[in-house]
Short mmCIF file of C-alpha atoms in Angstrom, two decimals:
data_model
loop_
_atom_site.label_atom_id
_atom_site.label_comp_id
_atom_site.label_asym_id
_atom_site.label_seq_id
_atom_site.Cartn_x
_atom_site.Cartn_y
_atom_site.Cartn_z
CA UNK A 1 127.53 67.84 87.80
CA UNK A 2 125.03 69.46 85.61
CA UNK A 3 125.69 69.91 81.59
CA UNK A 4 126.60 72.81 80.18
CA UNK A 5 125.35 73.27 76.42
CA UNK A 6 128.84 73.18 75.39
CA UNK A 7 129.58 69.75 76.83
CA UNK A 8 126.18 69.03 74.72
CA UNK A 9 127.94 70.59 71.60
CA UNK A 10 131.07 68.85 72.12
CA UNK A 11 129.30 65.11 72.23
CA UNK A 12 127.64 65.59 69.31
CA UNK A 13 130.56 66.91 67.28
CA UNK A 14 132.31 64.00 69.00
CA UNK A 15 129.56 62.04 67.21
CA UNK A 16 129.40 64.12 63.85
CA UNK A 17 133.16 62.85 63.47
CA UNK A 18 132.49 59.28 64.31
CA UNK A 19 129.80 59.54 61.60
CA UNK A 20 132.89 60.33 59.07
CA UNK A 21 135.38 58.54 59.83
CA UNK A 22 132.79 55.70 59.45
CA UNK A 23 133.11 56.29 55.88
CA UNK A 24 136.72 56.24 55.75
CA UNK A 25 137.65 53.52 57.92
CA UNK A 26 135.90 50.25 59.43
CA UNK A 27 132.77 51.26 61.05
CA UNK A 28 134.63 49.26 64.54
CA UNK A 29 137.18 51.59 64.82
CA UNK A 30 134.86 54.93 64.52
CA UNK A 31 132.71 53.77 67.38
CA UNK A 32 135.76 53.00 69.23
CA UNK A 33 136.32 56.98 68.37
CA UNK A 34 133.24 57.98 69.47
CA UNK A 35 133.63 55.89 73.13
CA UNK A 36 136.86 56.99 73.67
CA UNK A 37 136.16 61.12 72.34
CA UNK A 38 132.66 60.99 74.71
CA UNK A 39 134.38 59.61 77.68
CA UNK A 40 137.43 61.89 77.76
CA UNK A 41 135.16 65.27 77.40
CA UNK A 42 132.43 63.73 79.80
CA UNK A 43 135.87 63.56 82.06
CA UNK A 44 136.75 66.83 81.77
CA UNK A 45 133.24 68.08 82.21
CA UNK A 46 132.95 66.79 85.92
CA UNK A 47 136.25 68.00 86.15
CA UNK A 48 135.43 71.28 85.39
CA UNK A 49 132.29 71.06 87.86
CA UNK A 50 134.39 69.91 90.89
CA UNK A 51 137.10 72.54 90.41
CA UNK A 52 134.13 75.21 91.13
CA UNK A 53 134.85 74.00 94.67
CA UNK A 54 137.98 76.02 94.85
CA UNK A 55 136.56 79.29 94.07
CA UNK A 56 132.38 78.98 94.74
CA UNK A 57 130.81 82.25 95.01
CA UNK A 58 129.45 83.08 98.89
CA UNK A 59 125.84 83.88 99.17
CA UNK A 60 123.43 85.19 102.49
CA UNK A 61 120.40 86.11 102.63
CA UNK A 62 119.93 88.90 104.42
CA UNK A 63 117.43 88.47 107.43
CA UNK A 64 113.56 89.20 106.05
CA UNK A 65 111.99 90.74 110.05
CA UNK A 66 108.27 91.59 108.77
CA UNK A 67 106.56 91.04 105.45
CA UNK A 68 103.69 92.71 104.79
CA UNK A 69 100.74 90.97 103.25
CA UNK A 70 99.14 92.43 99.99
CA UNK A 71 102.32 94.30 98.98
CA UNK A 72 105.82 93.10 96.89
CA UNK A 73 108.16 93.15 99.66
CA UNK A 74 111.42 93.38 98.64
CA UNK A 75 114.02 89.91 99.44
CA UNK A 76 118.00 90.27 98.85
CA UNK A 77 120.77 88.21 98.58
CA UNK A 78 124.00 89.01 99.26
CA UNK A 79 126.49 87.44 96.68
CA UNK A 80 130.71 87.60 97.05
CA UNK A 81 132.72 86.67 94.60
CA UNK A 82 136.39 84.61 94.69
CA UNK A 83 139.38 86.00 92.51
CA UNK A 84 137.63 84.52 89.28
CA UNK A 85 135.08 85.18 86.89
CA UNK A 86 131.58 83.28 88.16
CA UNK A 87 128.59 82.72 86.21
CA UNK A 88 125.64 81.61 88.39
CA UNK A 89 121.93 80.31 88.55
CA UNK A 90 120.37 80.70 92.17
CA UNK A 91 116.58 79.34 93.19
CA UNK A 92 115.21 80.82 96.50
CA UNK A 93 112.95 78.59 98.22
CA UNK A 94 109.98 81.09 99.61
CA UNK A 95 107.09 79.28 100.33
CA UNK A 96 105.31 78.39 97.21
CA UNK A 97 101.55 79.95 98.08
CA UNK A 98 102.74 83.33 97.32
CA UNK A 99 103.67 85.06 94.01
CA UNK A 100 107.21 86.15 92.99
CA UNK A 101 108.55 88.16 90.47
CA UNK A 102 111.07 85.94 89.58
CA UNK A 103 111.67 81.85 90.33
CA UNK A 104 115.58 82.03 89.00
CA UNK A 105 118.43 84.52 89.35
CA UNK A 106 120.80 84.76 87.35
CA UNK A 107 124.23 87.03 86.64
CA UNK A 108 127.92 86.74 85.86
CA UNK A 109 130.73 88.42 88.39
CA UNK A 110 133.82 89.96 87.85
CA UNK A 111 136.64 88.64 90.27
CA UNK A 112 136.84 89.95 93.78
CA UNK A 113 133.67 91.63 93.40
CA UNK A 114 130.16 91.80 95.07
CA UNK A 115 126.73 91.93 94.46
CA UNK A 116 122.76 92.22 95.49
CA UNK A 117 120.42 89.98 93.87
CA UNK A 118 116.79 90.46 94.61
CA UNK A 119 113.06 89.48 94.18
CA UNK A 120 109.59 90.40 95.41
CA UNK A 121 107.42 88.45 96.95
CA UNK A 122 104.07 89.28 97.52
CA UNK A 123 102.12 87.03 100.53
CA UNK A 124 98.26 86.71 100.06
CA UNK A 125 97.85 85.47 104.03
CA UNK A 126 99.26 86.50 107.59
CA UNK A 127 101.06 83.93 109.79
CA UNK A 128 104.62 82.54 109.73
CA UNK A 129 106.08 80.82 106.45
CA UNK A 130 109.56 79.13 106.14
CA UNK A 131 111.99 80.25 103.89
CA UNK A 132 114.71 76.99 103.17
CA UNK A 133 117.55 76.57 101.97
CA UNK A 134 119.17 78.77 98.41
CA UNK A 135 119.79 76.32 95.59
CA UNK A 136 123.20 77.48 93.76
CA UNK A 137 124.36 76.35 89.91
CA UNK A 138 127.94 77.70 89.26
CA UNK A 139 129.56 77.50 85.59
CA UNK A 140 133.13 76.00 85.33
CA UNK A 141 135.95 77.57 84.23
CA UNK A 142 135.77 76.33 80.65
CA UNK A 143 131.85 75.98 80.62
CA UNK A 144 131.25 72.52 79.93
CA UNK A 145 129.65 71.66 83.31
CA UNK A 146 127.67 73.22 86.55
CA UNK A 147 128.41 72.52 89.93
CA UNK A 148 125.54 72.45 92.16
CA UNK A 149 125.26 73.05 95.53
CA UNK A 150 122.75 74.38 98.44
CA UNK A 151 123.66 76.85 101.19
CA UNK A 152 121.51 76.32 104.35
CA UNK A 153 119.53 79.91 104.80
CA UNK A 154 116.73 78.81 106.79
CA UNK A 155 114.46 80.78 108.55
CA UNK A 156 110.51 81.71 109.78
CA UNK A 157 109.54 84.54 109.07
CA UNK A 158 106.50 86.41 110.66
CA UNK A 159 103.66 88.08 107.15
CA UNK A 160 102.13 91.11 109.08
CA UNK A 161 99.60 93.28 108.35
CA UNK A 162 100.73 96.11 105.38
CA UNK A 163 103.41 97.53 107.28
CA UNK A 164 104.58 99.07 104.48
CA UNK A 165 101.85 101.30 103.84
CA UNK A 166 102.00 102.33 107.95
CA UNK A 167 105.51 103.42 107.09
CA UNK A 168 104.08 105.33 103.99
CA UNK A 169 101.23 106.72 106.19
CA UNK A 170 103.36 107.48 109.30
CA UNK A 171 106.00 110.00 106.96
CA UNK A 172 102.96 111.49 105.65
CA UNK A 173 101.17 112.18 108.90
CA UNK A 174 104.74 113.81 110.15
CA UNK A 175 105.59 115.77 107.15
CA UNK A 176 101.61 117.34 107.60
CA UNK A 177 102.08 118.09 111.03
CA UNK A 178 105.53 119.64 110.36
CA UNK A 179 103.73 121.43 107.26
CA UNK A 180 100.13 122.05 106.07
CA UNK A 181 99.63 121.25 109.35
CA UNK A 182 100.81 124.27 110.57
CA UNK A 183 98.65 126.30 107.90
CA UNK A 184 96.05 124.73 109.43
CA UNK A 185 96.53 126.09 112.45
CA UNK A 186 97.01 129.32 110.72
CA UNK A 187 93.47 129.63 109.63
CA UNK A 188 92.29 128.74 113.20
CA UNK A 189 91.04 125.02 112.20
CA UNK A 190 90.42 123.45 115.74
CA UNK A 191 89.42 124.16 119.10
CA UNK A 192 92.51 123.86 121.43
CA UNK A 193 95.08 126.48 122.09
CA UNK A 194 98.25 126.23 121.02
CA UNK A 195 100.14 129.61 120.70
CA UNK A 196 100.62 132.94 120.23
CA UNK A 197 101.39 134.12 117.22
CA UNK A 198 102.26 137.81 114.85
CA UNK A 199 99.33 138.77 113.02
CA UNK A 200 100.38 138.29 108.71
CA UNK A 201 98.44 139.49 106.00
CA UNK A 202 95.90 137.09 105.42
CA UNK A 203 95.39 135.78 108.55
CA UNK A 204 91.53 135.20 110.22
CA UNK A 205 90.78 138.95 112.02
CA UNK A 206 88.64 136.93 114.37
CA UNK A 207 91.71 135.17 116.16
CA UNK A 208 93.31 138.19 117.06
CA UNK A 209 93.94 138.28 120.77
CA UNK A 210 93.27 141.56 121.73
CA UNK A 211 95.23 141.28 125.17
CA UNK A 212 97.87 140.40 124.07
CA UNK A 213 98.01 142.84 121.28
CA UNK A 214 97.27 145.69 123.40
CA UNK A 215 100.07 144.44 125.80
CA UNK A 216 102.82 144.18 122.94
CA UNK A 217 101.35 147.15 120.80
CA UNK A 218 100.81 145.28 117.92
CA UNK A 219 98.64 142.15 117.11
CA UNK A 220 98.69 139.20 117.72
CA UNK A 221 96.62 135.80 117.07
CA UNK A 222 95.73 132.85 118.81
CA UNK A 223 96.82 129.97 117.05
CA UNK A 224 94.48 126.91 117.39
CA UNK A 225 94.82 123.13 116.66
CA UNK A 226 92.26 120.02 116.49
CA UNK A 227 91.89 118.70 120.17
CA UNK A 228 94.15 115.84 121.57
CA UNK A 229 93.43 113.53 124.12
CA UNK A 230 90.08 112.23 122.74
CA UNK A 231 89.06 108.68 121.99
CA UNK A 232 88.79 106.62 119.41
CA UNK A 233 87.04 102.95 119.19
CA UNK A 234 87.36 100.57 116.33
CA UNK A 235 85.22 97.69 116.24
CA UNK A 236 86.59 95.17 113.48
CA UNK A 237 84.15 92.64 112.27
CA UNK A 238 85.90 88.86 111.76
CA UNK A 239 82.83 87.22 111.05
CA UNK A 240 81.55 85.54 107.86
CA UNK A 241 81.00 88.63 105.68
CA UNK A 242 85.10 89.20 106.16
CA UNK A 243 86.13 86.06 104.99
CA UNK A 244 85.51 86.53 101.66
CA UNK A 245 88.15 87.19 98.58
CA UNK A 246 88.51 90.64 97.44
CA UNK A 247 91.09 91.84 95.10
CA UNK A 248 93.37 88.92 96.52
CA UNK A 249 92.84 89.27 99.72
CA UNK A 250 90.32 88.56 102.50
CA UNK A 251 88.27 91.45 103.59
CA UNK A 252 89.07 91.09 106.75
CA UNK A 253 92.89 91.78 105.90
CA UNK A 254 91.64 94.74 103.76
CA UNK A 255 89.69 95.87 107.06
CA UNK A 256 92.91 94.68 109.51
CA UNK A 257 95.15 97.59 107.09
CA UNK A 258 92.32 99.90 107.09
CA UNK A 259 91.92 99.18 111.38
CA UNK A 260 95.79 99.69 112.05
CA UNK A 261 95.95 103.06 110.00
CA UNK A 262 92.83 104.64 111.55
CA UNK A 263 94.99 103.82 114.89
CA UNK A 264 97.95 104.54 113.57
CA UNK A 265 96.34 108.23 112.71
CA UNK A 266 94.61 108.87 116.07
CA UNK A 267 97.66 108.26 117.95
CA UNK A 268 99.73 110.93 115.79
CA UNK A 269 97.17 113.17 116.63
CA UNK A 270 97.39 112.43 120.59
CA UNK A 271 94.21 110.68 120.97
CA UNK A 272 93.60 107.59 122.83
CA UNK A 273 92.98 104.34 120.94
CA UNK A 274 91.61 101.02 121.57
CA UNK A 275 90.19 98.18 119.06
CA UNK A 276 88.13 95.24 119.61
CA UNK A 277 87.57 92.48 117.27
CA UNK A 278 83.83 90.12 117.42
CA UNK A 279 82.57 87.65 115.76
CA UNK A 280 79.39 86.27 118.04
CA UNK A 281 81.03 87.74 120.67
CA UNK A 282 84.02 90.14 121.53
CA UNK A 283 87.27 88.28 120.91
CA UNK A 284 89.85 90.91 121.79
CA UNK A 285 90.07 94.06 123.74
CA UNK A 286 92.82 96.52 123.35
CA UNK A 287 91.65 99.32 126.18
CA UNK A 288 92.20 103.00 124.64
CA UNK A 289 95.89 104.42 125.45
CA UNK A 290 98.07 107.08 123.68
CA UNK A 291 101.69 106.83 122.99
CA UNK A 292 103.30 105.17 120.15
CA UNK A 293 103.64 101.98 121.89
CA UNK A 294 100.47 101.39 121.42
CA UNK A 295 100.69 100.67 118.27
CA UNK A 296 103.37 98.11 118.67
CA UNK A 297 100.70 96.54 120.90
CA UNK A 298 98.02 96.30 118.27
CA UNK A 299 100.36 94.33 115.71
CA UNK A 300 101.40 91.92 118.23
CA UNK A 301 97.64 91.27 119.58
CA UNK A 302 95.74 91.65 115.77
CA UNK A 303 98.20 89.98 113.82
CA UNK A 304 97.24 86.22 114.64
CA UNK A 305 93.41 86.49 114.52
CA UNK A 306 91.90 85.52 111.25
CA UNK A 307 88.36 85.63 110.72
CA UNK A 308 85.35 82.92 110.96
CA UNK A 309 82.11 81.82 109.51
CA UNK A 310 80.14 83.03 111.98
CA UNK A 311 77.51 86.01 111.84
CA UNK A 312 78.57 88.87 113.84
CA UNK A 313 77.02 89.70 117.16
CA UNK A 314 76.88 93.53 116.43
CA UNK A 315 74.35 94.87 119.06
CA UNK A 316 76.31 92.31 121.62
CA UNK A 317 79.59 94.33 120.66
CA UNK A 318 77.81 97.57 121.06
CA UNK A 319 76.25 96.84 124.15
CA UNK A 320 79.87 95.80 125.49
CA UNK A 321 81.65 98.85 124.32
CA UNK A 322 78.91 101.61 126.01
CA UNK A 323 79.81 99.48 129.52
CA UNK A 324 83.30 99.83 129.09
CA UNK A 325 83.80 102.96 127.54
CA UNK A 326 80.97 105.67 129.45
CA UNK A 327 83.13 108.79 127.64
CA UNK A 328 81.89 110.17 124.61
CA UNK A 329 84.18 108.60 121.73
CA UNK A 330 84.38 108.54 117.97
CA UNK A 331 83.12 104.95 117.35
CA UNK A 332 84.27 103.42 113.98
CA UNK A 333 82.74 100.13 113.15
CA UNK A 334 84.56 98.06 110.09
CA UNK A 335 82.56 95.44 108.12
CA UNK A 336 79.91 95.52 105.55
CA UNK A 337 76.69 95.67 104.39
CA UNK A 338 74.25 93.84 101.80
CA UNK A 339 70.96 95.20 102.61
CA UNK A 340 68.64 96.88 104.89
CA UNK A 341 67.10 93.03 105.90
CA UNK A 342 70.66 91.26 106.06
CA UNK A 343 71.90 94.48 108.00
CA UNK A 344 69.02 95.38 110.48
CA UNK A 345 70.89 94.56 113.20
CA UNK A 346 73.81 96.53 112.15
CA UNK A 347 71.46 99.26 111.84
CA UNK A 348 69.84 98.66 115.36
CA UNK A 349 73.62 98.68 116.97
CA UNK A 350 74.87 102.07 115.47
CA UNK A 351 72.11 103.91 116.22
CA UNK A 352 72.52 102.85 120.07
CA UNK A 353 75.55 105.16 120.23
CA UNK A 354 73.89 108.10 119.05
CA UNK A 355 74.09 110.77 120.46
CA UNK A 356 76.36 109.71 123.41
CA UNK A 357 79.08 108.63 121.21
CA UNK A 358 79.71 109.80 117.56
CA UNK A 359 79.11 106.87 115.20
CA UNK A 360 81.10 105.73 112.29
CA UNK A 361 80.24 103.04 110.04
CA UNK A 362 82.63 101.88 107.20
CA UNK A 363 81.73 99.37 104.27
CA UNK A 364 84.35 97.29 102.50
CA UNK A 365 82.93 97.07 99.08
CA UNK A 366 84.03 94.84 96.58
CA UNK A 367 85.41 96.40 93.57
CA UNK A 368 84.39 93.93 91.23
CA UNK A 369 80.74 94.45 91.78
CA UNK A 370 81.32 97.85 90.21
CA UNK A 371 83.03 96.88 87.28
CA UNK A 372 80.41 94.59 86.59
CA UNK A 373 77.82 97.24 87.39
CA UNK A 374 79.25 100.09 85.41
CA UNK A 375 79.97 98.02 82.39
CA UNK A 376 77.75 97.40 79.47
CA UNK A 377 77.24 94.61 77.57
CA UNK A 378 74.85 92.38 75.14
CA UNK A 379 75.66 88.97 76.27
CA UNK A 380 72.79 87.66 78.35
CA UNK A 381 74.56 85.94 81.18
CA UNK A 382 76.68 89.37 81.64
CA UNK A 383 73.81 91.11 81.92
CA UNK A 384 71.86 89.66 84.35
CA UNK A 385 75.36 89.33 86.39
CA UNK A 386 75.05 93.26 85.90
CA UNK A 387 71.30 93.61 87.26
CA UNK A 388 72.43 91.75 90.26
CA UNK A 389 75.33 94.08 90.78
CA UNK A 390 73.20 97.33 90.46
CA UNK A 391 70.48 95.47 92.63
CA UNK A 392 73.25 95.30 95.05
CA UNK A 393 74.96 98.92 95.24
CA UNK A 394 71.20 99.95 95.19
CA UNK A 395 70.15 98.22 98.29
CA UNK A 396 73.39 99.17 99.91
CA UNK A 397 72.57 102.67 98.98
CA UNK A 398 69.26 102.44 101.17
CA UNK A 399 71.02 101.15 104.29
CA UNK A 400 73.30 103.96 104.54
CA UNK A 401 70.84 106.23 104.30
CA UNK A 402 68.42 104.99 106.99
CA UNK A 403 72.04 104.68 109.01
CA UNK A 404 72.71 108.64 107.54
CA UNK A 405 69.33 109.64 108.73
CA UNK A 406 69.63 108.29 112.50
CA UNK A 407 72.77 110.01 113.10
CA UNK A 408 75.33 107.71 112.04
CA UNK A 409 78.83 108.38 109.92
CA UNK A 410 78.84 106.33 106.74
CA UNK A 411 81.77 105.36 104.50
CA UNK A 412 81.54 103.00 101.58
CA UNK A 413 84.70 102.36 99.50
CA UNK A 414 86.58 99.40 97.68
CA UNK A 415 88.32 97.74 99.93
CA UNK A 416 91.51 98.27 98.56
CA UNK A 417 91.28 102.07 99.02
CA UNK A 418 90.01 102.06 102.16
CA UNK A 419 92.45 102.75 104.57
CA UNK A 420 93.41 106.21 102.93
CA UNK A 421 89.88 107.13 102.47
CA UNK A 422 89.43 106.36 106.16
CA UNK A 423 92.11 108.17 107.44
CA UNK A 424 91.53 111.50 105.78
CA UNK A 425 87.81 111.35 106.64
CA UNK A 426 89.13 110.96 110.89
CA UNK A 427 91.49 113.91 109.98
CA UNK A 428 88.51 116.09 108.40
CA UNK A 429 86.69 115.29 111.58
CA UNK A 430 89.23 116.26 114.13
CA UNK A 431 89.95 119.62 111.86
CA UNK A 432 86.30 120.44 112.08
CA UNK A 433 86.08 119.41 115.83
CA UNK A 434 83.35 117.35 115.13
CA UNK A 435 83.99 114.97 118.63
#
């Protein structure tokens, strides 16, 4: 039994009454009040508690699959009510490293009735996490006492990369392809025939096939699309660099989301795509494939690995791909870069694929640095935290361009923006046929 405030109020007006019938009669007998007035409403208080056990209020949780990490993922319980009025208080017990919106829920049912309680969570690290057991206060019928109980709901469940924002990306990528997709095709972006189609007004003159229009006596276009079947390589970087905290998260989860979109892309597209992960060496090889299965692939083989503090082998990574991969490829690269000295061998590796392959070298920049870059101030400590931060973009401005001027891709953007920035710079290259 837990107190209710009006068992609270009820002792102490139990008390407030002993007080004056002390004056009235012998100060004996008004404690004698007091015991007896106390013990009877303590009485019915547990009373009231244990009669909950009648009519307790049902609760599941329902079954959490996936969580993604770095988003509020949605958590539900499932409450059913008896033929009575309930009043309850229920704690989840999520694991405690990760923020909620909510520790308590509370709400008050009408008989025979149901209802969905829910919280976020929002996990800051991949793995497995137990969820126990769902701690339950109901109110008794006259409100002088809780009853409290638990209701065994344990469970393990599996935090993911942001499979959220794959969802997100995966109804965009089919809603383009069903839509602006086809106007690109319409202006002739791409190299690969598709079909035949009427001639409009407005259409590109120079895609009119002049065959077929002489054959049907009117004209007609070709209609072209980006090329399928091509390849695609991502190289994630796990080594110390990606360890690091960036807007809650490691960078290497940051690059993980921005990995598993960029695949996610190039197999809507009908290209082939494999990953590998390095630190000093390469840790994992996913060979290139097409289908959507291969996606269920990566999340199974990617989700586990975390990343090290170990410098990055990047030439030995390199040097590994070009043997196992002799096709020209798109070649995407994920980690980042301080300086042209901290960097030279990043700088050594990427220009190894040119020309054979088309390089592609991505940045996960920390956000913060730019604040403190862009803002002004008058304090001194601030500002010589700002000259470092300029000093910083600056010399990470040089790198990219030696990497610009031997050929090589570049994209540098806050990590938490770069997996949409990513993808729609691989869907500008396969409209412009650039592979």
């Amino acid at each position: 039994m837990i107190p209710a405030i009006r068992l609270y109020l009820l002792l102490l007006f139990g008390l407030i009454i002993g007080g004056l019938s002390a004056m009235i009669f012998k100060p004996q007998s008004s404690v004698f009040f007091i015991l007896i007035f106390d013990s009877i409403i303590l009485g019915l208080g547990i009373w009231d508690s244990q009669q909950v056990k009648k009519y307790q209020v049902q609760i599941t949780r329902n079954p959490l699959y996936r969580l993604s990490i770095g988003r509020d993922n949605l958590v539900e319980l499932l409450v059913k009510n008896s033929d009575r009025n309930a009043q309850i208080i229920i704690k989840d017990s999520y694991p405690l490293d990760f923020l909620v919106s909510t520790n308590t829920l509370k709400s008050v049912l009408s008989p025979n009735s149901n209802q969905t309680l829910s919280y976020t969570i929002y996990p800051n690290h991949r793995g497995e996490y137990n969820w126990g057991n769902i701690q339950v206060r109901q109110l008794g019928k006259f409100k002088l006492a809780w009853y409290d109980w638990k209701i065994p709901a344990q469970e393990t469940v599996a935090i993911y990369p942001d499979l959220i924002g794959l969802r997100s990306l995966s109804i965009r990528l089919t809603l383009e392809a069903t839509g602006s997709m086809r106007q690109a095709r319409r202006f002739g972006i791409g190299t690969e025939f598709s079909e035949l189609q009427e001639y409009n007004k407005g259409d590109d003159m120079r895609l009119i096939d002049w065959k077929a229009t002489a054959r049907r006596n009117r004209p007609f276009i070709r209609i072209l699309e980006p090329d399928k079947e091509q390849t695609l390589i991502i190289l994630l970087d796990r080594g110390r660099l990606m360890t690091s905290q960036v807007q809650g998260l490691k960078r290497f989860d940051w690059g993980l989301n921005a990995t598993l979109s960029l695949a996610l892309a190039g197999l809507h597209r009908g290209d082939k795509v494999g990953i590998g992960v390095f630190d000093k060496q390469v840790m994992t090889w996913i060979p290139p494939q097409r289908g959507q299965h291969q996606l269920s692939v990566f999340l199974d083989r990617l989700t586990p690995i975390q990343p090290v503090l170990l410098e990055p082998d990047y030439v030995g990574a390199v040097s590994q791909l070009v043997q196992q991969q002799t096709r020209r490829a798109l070649v995407v690269l994920i980690t980042d870069i301080i300086d042209t000295t901290a960097s030279a061998e990043l700088l050594s590796a990427m220009t190894k694929l040119t020309p054979r392959y088309l390089p592609f070298c991505i940045a996960l920049r920390d956000p913060q640095v730019d604040t403190i870059a862009h803002t002004s101030t008058l304090k001194v400590d601030e500002a010589y935290q700002r000259a470092v931060a300029l000093d910083l973009l600056s010399q990470r401005q040089v790198a990219f361009a030696r990497l610009k001027q031997r050929g090589v891709l570049v994209l540098d953007a806050p990590a938490n923006q770069i997996s949409e920035q990513l993808v729609n710079r691989y869907l500008q290259l396969k409209a412009k046929s650039l592979l």
